[in-house]
Coordinates of C-alpha atoms in Angstrom, one line a residue:
Chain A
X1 CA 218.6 88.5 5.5
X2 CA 215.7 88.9 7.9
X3 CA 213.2 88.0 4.2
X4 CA 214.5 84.6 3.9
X5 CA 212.8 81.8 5.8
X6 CA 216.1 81.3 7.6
X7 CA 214.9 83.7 10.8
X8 CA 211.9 81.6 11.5
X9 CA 211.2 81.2 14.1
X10 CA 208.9 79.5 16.7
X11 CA 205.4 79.1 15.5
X12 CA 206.2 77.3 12.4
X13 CA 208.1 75.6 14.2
X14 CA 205.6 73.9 16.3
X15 CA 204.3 73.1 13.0
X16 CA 206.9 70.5 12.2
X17 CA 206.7 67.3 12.2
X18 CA 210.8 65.0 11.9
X19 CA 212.7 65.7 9.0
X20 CA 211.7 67.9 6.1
X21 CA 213.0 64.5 3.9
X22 CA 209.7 62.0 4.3
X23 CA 207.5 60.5 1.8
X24 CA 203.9 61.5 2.8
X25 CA 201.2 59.5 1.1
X26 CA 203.5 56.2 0.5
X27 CA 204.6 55.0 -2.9
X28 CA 203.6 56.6 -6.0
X29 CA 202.0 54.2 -8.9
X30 CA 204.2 54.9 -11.8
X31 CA 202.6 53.3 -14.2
X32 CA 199.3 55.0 -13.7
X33 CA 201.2 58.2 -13.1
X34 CA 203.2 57.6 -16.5
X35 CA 198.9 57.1 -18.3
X36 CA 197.9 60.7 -16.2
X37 CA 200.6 62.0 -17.3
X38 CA 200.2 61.2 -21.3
X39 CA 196.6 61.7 -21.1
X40 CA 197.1 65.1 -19.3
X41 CA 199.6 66.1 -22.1
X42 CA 196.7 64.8 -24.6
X43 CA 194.0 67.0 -23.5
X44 CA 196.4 70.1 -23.3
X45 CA 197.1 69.8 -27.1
X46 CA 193.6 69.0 -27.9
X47 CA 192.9 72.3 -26.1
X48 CA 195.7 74.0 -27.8
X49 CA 194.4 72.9 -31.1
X50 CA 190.7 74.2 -30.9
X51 CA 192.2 77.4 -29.2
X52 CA 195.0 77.9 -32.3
X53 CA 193.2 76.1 -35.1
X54 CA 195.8 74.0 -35.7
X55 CA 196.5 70.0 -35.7
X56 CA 199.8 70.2 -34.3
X57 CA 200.2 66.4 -34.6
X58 CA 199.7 66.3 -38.4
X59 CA 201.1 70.0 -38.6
X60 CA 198.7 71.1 -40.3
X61 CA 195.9 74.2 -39.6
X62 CA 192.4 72.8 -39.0
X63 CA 189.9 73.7 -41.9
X64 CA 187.7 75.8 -39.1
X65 CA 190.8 77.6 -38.1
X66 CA 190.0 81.5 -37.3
X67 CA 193.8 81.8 -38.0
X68 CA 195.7 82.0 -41.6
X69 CA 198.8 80.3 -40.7
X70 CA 202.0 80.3 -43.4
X71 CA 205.0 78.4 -42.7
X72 CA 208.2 79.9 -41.7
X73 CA 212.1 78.3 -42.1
X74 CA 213.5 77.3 -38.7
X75 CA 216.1 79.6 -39.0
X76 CA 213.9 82.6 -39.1
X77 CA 212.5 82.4 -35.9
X78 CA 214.4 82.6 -32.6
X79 CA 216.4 79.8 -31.5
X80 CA 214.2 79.7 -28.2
X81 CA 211.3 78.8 -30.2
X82 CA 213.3 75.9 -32.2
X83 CA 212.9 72.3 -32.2
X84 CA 214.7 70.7 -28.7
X85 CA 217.6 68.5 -30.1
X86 CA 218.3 65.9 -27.9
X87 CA 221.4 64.2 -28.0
X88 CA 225.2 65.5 -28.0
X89 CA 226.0 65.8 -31.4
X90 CA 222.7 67.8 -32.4
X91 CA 223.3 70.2 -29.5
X92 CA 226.8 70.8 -30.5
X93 CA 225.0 71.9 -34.4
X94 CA 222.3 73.9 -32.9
X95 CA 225.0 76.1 -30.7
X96 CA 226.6 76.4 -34.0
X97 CA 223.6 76.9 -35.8
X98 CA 223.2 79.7 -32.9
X99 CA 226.4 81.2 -34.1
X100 CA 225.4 81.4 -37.3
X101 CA 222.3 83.0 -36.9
X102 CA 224.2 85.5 -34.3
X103 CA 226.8 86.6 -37.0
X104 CA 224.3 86.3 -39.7
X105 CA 222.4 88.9 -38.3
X106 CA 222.0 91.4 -40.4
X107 CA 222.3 95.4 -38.8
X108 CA 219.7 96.4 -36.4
X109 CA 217.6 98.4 -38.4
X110 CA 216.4 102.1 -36.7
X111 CA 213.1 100.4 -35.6
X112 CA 210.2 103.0 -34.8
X113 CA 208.8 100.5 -32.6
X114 CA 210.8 100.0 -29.5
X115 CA 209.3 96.9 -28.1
X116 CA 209.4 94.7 -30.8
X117 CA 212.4 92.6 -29.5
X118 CA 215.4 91.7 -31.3
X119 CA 214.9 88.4 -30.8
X120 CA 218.2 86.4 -31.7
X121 CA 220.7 88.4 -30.3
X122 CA 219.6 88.0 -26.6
X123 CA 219.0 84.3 -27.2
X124 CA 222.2 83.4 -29.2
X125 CA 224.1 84.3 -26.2
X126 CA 222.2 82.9 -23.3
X127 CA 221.5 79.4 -25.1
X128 CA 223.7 77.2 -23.3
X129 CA 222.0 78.5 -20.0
X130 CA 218.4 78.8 -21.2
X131 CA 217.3 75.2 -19.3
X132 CA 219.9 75.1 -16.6
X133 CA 219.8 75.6 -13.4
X134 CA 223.0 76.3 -11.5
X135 CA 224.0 73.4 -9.4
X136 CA 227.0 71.9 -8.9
X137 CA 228.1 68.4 -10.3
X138 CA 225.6 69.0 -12.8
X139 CA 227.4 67.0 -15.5
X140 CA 227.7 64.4 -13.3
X141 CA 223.5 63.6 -13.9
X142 CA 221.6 61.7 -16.3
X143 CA 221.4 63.9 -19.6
X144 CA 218.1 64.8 -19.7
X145 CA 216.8 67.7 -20.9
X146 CA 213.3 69.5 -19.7
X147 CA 210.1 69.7 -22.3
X148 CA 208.8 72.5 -24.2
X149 CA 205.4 73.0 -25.1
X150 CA 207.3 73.9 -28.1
X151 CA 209.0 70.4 -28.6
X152 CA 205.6 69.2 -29.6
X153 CA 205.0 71.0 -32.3
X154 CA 207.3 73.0 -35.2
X155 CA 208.3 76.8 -34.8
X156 CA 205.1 78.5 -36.7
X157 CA 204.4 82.3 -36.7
X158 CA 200.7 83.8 -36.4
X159 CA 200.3 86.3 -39.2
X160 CA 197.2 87.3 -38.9
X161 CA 196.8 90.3 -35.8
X162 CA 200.7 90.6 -36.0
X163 CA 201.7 93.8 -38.3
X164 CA 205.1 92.5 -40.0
X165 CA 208.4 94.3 -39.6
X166 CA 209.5 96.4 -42.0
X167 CA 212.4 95.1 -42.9
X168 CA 211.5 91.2 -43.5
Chain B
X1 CA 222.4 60.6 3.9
X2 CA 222.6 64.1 5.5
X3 CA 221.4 66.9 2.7
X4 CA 224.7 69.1 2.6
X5 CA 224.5 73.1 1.9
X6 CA 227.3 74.6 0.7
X7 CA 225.7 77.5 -0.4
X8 CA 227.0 80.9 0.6
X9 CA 224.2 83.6 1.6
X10 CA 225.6 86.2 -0.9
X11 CA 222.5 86.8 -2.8
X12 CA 222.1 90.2 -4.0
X13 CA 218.7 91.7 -3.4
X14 CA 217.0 95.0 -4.8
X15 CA 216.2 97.0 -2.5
X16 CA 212.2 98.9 -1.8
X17 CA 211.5 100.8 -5.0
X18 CA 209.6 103.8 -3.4
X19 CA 208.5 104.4 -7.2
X20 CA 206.5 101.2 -6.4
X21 CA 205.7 101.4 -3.1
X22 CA 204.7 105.3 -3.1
X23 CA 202.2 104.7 -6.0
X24 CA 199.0 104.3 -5.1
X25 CA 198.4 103.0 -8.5
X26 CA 200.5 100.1 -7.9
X27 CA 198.4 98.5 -4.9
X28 CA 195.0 100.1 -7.0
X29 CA 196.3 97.4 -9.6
X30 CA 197.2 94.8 -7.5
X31 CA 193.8 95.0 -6.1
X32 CA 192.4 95.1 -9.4
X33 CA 194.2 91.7 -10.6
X34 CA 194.2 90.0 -7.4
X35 CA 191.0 87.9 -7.8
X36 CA 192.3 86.5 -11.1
X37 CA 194.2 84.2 -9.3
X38 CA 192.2 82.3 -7.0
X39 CA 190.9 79.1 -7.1
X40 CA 188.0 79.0 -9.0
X41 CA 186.2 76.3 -6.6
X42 CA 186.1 74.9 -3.0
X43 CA 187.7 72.1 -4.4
X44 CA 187.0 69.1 -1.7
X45 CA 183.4 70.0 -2.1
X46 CA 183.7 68.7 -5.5
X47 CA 186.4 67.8 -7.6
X48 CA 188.5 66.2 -5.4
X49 CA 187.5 62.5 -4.0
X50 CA 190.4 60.8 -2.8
X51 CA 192.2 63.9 -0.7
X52 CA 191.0 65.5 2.2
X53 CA 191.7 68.7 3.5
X54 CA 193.9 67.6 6.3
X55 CA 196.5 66.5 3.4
X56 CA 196.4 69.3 1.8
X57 CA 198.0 70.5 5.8
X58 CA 200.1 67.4 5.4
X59 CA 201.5 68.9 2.3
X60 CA 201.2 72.3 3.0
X61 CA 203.5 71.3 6.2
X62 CA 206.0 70.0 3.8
X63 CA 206.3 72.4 1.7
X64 CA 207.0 75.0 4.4
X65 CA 209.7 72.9 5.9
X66 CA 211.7 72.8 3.1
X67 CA 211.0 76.1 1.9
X68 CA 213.0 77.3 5.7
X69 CA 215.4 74.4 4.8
X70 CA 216.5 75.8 1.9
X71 CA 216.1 79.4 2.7
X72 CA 213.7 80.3 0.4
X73 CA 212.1 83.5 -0.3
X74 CA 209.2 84.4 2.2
X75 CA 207.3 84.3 -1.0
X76 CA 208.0 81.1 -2.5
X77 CA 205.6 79.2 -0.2
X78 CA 202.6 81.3 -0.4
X79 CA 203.2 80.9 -4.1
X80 CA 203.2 77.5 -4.3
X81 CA 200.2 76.8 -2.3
X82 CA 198.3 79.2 -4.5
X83 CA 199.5 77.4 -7.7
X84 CA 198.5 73.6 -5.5
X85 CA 195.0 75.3 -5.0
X86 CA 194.7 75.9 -8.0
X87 CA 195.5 73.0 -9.7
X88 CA 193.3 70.9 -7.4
X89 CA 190.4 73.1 -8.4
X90 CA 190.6 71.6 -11.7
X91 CA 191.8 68.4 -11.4
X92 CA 190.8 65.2 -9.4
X93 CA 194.1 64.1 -7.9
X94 CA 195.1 61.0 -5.9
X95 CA 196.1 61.0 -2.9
X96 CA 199.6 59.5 -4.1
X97 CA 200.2 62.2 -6.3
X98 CA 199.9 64.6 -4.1
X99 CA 203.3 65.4 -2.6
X100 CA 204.6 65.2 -6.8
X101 CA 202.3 67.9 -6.8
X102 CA 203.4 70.1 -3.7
X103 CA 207.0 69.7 -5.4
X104 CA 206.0 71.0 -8.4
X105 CA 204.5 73.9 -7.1
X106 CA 207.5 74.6 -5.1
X107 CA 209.9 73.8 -8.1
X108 CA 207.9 76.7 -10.2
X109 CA 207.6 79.2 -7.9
X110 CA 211.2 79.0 -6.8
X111 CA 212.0 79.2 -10.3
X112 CA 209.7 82.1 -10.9
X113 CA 211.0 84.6 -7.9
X114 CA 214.6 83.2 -6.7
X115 CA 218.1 84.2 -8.2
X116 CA 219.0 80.8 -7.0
X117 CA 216.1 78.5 -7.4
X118 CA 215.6 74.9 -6.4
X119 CA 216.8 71.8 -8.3
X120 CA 214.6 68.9 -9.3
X121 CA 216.8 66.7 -7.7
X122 CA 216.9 68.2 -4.5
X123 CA 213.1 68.5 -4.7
X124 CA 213.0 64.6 -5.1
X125 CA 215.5 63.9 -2.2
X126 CA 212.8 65.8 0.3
X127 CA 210.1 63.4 -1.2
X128 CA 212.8 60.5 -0.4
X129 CA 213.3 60.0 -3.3
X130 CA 209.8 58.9 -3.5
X131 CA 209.7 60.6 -7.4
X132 CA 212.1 60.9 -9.4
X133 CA 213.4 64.6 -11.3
X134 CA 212.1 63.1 -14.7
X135 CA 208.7 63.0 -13.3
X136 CA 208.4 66.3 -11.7
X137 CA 209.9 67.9 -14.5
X138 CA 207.1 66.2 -16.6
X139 CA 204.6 67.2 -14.0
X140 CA 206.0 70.6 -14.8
X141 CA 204.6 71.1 -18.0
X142 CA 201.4 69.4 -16.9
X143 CA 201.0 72.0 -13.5
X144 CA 201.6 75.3 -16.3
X145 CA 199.2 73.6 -18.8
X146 CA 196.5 73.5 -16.0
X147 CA 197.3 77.0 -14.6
X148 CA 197.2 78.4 -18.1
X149 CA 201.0 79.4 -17.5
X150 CA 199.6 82.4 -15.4
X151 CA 202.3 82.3 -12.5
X152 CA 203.0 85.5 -11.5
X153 CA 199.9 85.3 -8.8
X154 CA 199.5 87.9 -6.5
X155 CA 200.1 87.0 -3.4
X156 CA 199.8 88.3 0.2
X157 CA 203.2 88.7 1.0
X158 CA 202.6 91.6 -2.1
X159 CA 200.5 93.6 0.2
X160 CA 202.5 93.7 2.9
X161 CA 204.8 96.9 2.4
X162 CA 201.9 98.6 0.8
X163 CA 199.9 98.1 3.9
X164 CA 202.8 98.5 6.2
X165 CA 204.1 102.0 4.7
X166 CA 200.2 103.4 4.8
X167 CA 200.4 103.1 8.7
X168 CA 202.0 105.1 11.5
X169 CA 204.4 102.8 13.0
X170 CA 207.3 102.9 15.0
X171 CA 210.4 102.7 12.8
X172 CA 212.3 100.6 15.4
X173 CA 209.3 97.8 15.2
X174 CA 209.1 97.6 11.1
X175 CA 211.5 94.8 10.7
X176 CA 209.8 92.7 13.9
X177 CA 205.9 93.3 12.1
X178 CA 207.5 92.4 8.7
X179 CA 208.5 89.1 10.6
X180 CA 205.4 88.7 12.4
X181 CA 203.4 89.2 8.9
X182 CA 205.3 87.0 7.2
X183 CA 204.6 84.1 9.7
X184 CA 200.9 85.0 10.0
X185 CA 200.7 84.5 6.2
X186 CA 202.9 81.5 5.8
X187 CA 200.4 80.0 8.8
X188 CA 197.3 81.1 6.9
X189 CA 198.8 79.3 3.5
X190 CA 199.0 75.8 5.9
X191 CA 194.8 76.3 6.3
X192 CA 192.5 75.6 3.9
X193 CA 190.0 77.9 5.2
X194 CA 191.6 80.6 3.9
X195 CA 192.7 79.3 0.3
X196 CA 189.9 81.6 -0.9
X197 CA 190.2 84.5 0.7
X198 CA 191.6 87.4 -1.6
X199 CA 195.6 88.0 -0.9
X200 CA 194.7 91.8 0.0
X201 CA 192.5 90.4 2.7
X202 CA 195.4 87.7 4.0
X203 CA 198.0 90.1 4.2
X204 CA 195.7 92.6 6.3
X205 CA 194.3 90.4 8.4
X206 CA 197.8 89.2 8.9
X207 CA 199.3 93.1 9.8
X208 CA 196.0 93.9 12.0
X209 CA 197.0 90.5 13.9
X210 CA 200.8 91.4 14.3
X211 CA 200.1 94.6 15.6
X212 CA 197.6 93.5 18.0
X213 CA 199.4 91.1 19.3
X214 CA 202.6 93.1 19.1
X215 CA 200.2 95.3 21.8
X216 CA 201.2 98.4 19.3
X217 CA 198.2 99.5 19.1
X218 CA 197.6 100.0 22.9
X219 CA 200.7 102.0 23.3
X220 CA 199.2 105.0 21.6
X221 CA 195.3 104.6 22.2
X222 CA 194.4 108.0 21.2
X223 CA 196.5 107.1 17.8
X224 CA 194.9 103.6 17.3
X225 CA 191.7 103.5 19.4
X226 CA 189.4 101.1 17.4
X227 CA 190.5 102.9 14.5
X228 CA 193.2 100.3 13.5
X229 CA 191.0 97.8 11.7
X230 CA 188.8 100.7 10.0
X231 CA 192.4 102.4 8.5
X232 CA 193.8 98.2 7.4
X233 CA 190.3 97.8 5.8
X234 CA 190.6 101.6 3.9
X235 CA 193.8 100.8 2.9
X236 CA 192.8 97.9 0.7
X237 CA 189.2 98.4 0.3
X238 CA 188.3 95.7 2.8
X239 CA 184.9 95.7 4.4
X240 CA 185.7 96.1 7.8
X241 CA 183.5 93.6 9.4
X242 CA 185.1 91.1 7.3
X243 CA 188.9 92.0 8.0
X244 CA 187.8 91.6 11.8
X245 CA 186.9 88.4 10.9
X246 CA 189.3 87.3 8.9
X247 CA 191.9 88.7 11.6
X248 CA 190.2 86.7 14.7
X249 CA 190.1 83.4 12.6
X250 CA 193.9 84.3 11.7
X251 CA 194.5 84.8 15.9
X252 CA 192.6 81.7 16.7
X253 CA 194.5 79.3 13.7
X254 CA 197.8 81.2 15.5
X255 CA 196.4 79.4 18.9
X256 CA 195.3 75.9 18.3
X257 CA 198.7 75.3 16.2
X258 CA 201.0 76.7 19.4
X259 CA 198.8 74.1 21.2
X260 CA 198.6 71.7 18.4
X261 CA 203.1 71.5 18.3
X262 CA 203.3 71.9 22.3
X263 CA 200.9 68.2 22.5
X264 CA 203.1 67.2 19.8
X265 CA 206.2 68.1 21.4
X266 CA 205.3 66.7 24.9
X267 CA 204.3 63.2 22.3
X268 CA 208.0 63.7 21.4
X269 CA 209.8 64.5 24.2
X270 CA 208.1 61.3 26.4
X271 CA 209.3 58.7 23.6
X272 CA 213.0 60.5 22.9
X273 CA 214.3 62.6 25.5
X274 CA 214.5 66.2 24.2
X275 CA 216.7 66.4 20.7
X276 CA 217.6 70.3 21.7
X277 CA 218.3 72.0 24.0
X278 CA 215.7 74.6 22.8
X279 CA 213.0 72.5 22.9
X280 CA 212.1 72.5 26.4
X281 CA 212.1 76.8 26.6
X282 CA 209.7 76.9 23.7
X283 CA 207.6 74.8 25.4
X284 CA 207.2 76.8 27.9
X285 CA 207.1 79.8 26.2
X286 CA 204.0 78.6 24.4
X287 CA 202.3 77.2 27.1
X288 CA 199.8 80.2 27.2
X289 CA 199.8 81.2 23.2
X290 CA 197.4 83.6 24.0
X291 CA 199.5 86.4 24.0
X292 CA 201.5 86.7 21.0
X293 CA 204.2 88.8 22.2
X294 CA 205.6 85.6 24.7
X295 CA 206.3 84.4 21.1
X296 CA 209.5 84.8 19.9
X297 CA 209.5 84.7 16.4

């Protein structure tokens, strides 16, 4: 185990300065951390939006788009790039709604093109683990789940430089 | 509270792919991309108003301690301080945020190269609680907006068996360099002076420094001579003036922070008498840092 920072070690050592567990720069305005925060989520979409061509508030592509964008169902795309559900009862449907896709999967066709992945198998069964991370007494926190990028806008494929498969 | 591990060192590592490490197209490339990853500015020249550069060592401190707390990866650190830098470079941070942000950049690069990595609450704790998980997991999203989701840097601790297998080295002292490297770059990671110097350059700066200090080089002089910086600067295309630079500054940060934590120890040990045992022999080990080899890593 001599990679792990566990062997250190006397110059780093000397480095330290009480416990590891301190607060360094005193408290943290929340508030104005909470404005940042929203205002730093703001300019990312903006970005996003001149970058894709699309108003991902209104869901809708921008008239100077350099993109042609066509809707696809939900259920088309893979589950990792659906809509988060929040709350108990939604994440029960969308583990069924994995299911469902997983069965309804129709067989892999002989593909000429290797790296094109297959996309919901590999996600149907790692869902429940997709925004964990292993701890213990986990269920004992606050339900909370982590944001996507994705969460702010719907699933929506790029057609344009993306040659389609040929059996869609 | 006491923070309780009850983790069991079982972790399962790959071992050296020689298919990578043989390949001289592998460090080629990592040579190639390298520069793609460093901050863009010397950000306290600019952007940055309210911090200084002796809080980014405040943080940088931090973030090592728990890091070797939590028995991280030797390459977690050196990741999160690139991802710190360069975030900073681009945004004008307050001084408050700061530490949200060191925990951020620890919370995605342990994510990004440990099998285990570290939780957002236990990331809070070593802030005392001073954020909460909610936040830093928001703060997330923010730190990948700004780093245009480009995490897997290249970082020094890369270079290291690259350099390392290109040199003719005693078998027997490979696992004591490694060590020695790996402090030298976590050390260089704490100092803003060299946040912009390529990782190529860090890491063989950092195995020049280890061997010297090691005294490797003087067993064989016929082997080494003068010749050791010139083969570290062919291996990764250094100029070889500069390595010796870089190298020195390395050996001279390595001194004034043995000094810097004996002052601070003798501070500590006339207010509480010593906590350890240990503390008093390291003090005495370190009371000429000049010589590396008195230093036990």
């Amino acid at each position: 185990m001599c990679r792990t920072m566990a062997s250190h070690n006397r110059i780093l050592s000397v480095l330290k300065n009480g416990p590891a567990r301190r607060n360094l720069f005193g408290p943290v305005d929340r508030e104005q951390l909470q404005v940042e925060y929203q205002t730093a989520l703001q300019q990312d979409l903006e970005e996003a939006s001149q970058r894709w061509g699309f108003d991902f508030i209104l869901d809708k592509p921008l008239a100077s788009s350099n993109f042609q964008w066509e809707g696809v169902p939900g259920t088309k795309v893979p589950l990792l790039y659906r809509s988060c559900l929040l709350d108990e009862e939604q994440g029960a449907s969308r583990r069924a709604a994995g299911r469902i896709c997983k069965v309804g999967r129709v067989e892999p066709q002989h593909n000429d093109k290797e790296n094109i992945p297959h996309t919901p198998e590999r996600c149907a069964v790692n869902m429940h683990d997709l925004e964990k991370t292993p701890e213990r007494g986990e269920n004992a926190g606050v339900k909370r789940k982590q944001t996507n990028l994705t969460d702010f806008y719907q699933a929506k494929r790029r057609v344009v430089w993306m040659p389609r498969k040929s059996g869609e | 509270m006491e923070l309780l591990c009850l983790e069991m060192d079982t972790i399962i590592r790959a071992r050296p792919d020689p298919n990578l490490l043989c390949d001289d197209r592998v460090l080629q490339r990592l040579l190639t991309i390298e520069e793609r990853f460093l901050p863009q500015y010397s950000y306290f020249k600019g952007v940055q108003k309210d911090i200084q550069p002796f809080m980014r060592r405040m943080v940088a401190t931090w973030m090592l301690e728990v890091c070797e707390e939590q028995k991280c990866e030797e390459e977690v650190f050196p990741l999160a301080m690139n991802y710190l830098d360069r975030f900073l470079a681009v945004v004008p941070t307050k001084k408050c945020n700061l530490q949200l942000l060191g925990a951020v950049c620890m919370f995605l690069a342990s994510k990004l190269k440990e099998t285990r990595p570290l939780t957002a609450e236990k990331l809070c704790i070593y802030t005392d609680n001073s954020i909460r998980p909610q936040e830093l997991l928001e703060w997330e999203l923010v730190v990948l907006g700004k780093l245009k989701w480009n995490l897997a840097a290249v970082t020094p601790n890369d270079f290291i068996e690259h350099i390392v297998k290109r040199l003719p080295l005693p078998e027997d002292k490979l696992a004591l360099i490694r060590k020695h490297v790996q402090t030298f770059i976590a050390l260089c990671a704490t100092d803003f002076r060299f946040a912009m110097y390529p990782p190529s350059m860090i890491a063989t700066g950092s195995v020049g420094a280890a061997i010297c200090g090691l005294q490797l080089d003087s067993a064989d002089q016929s082997q080494w001579g003068d010749s050791l910086t010139d083969l570290l600067a062919k291996i990764t295309n250094t100029e070889v003036d500069v390595l010796k630079e870089c190298q020195e500054q390395i050996e001279r940060v390595l001194v004034s922070s043995l000094r810097e934590g004996r002052q601070q120890q003798q501070q500590q040990q006339q207010t509480q008498r010593g906590p350890s045992g240990k503390g008093l022999e390291e003090l005495d080990q370190s009371s000429t840092p000049t010589d590396v080899r008195d230093v036990n890593l």
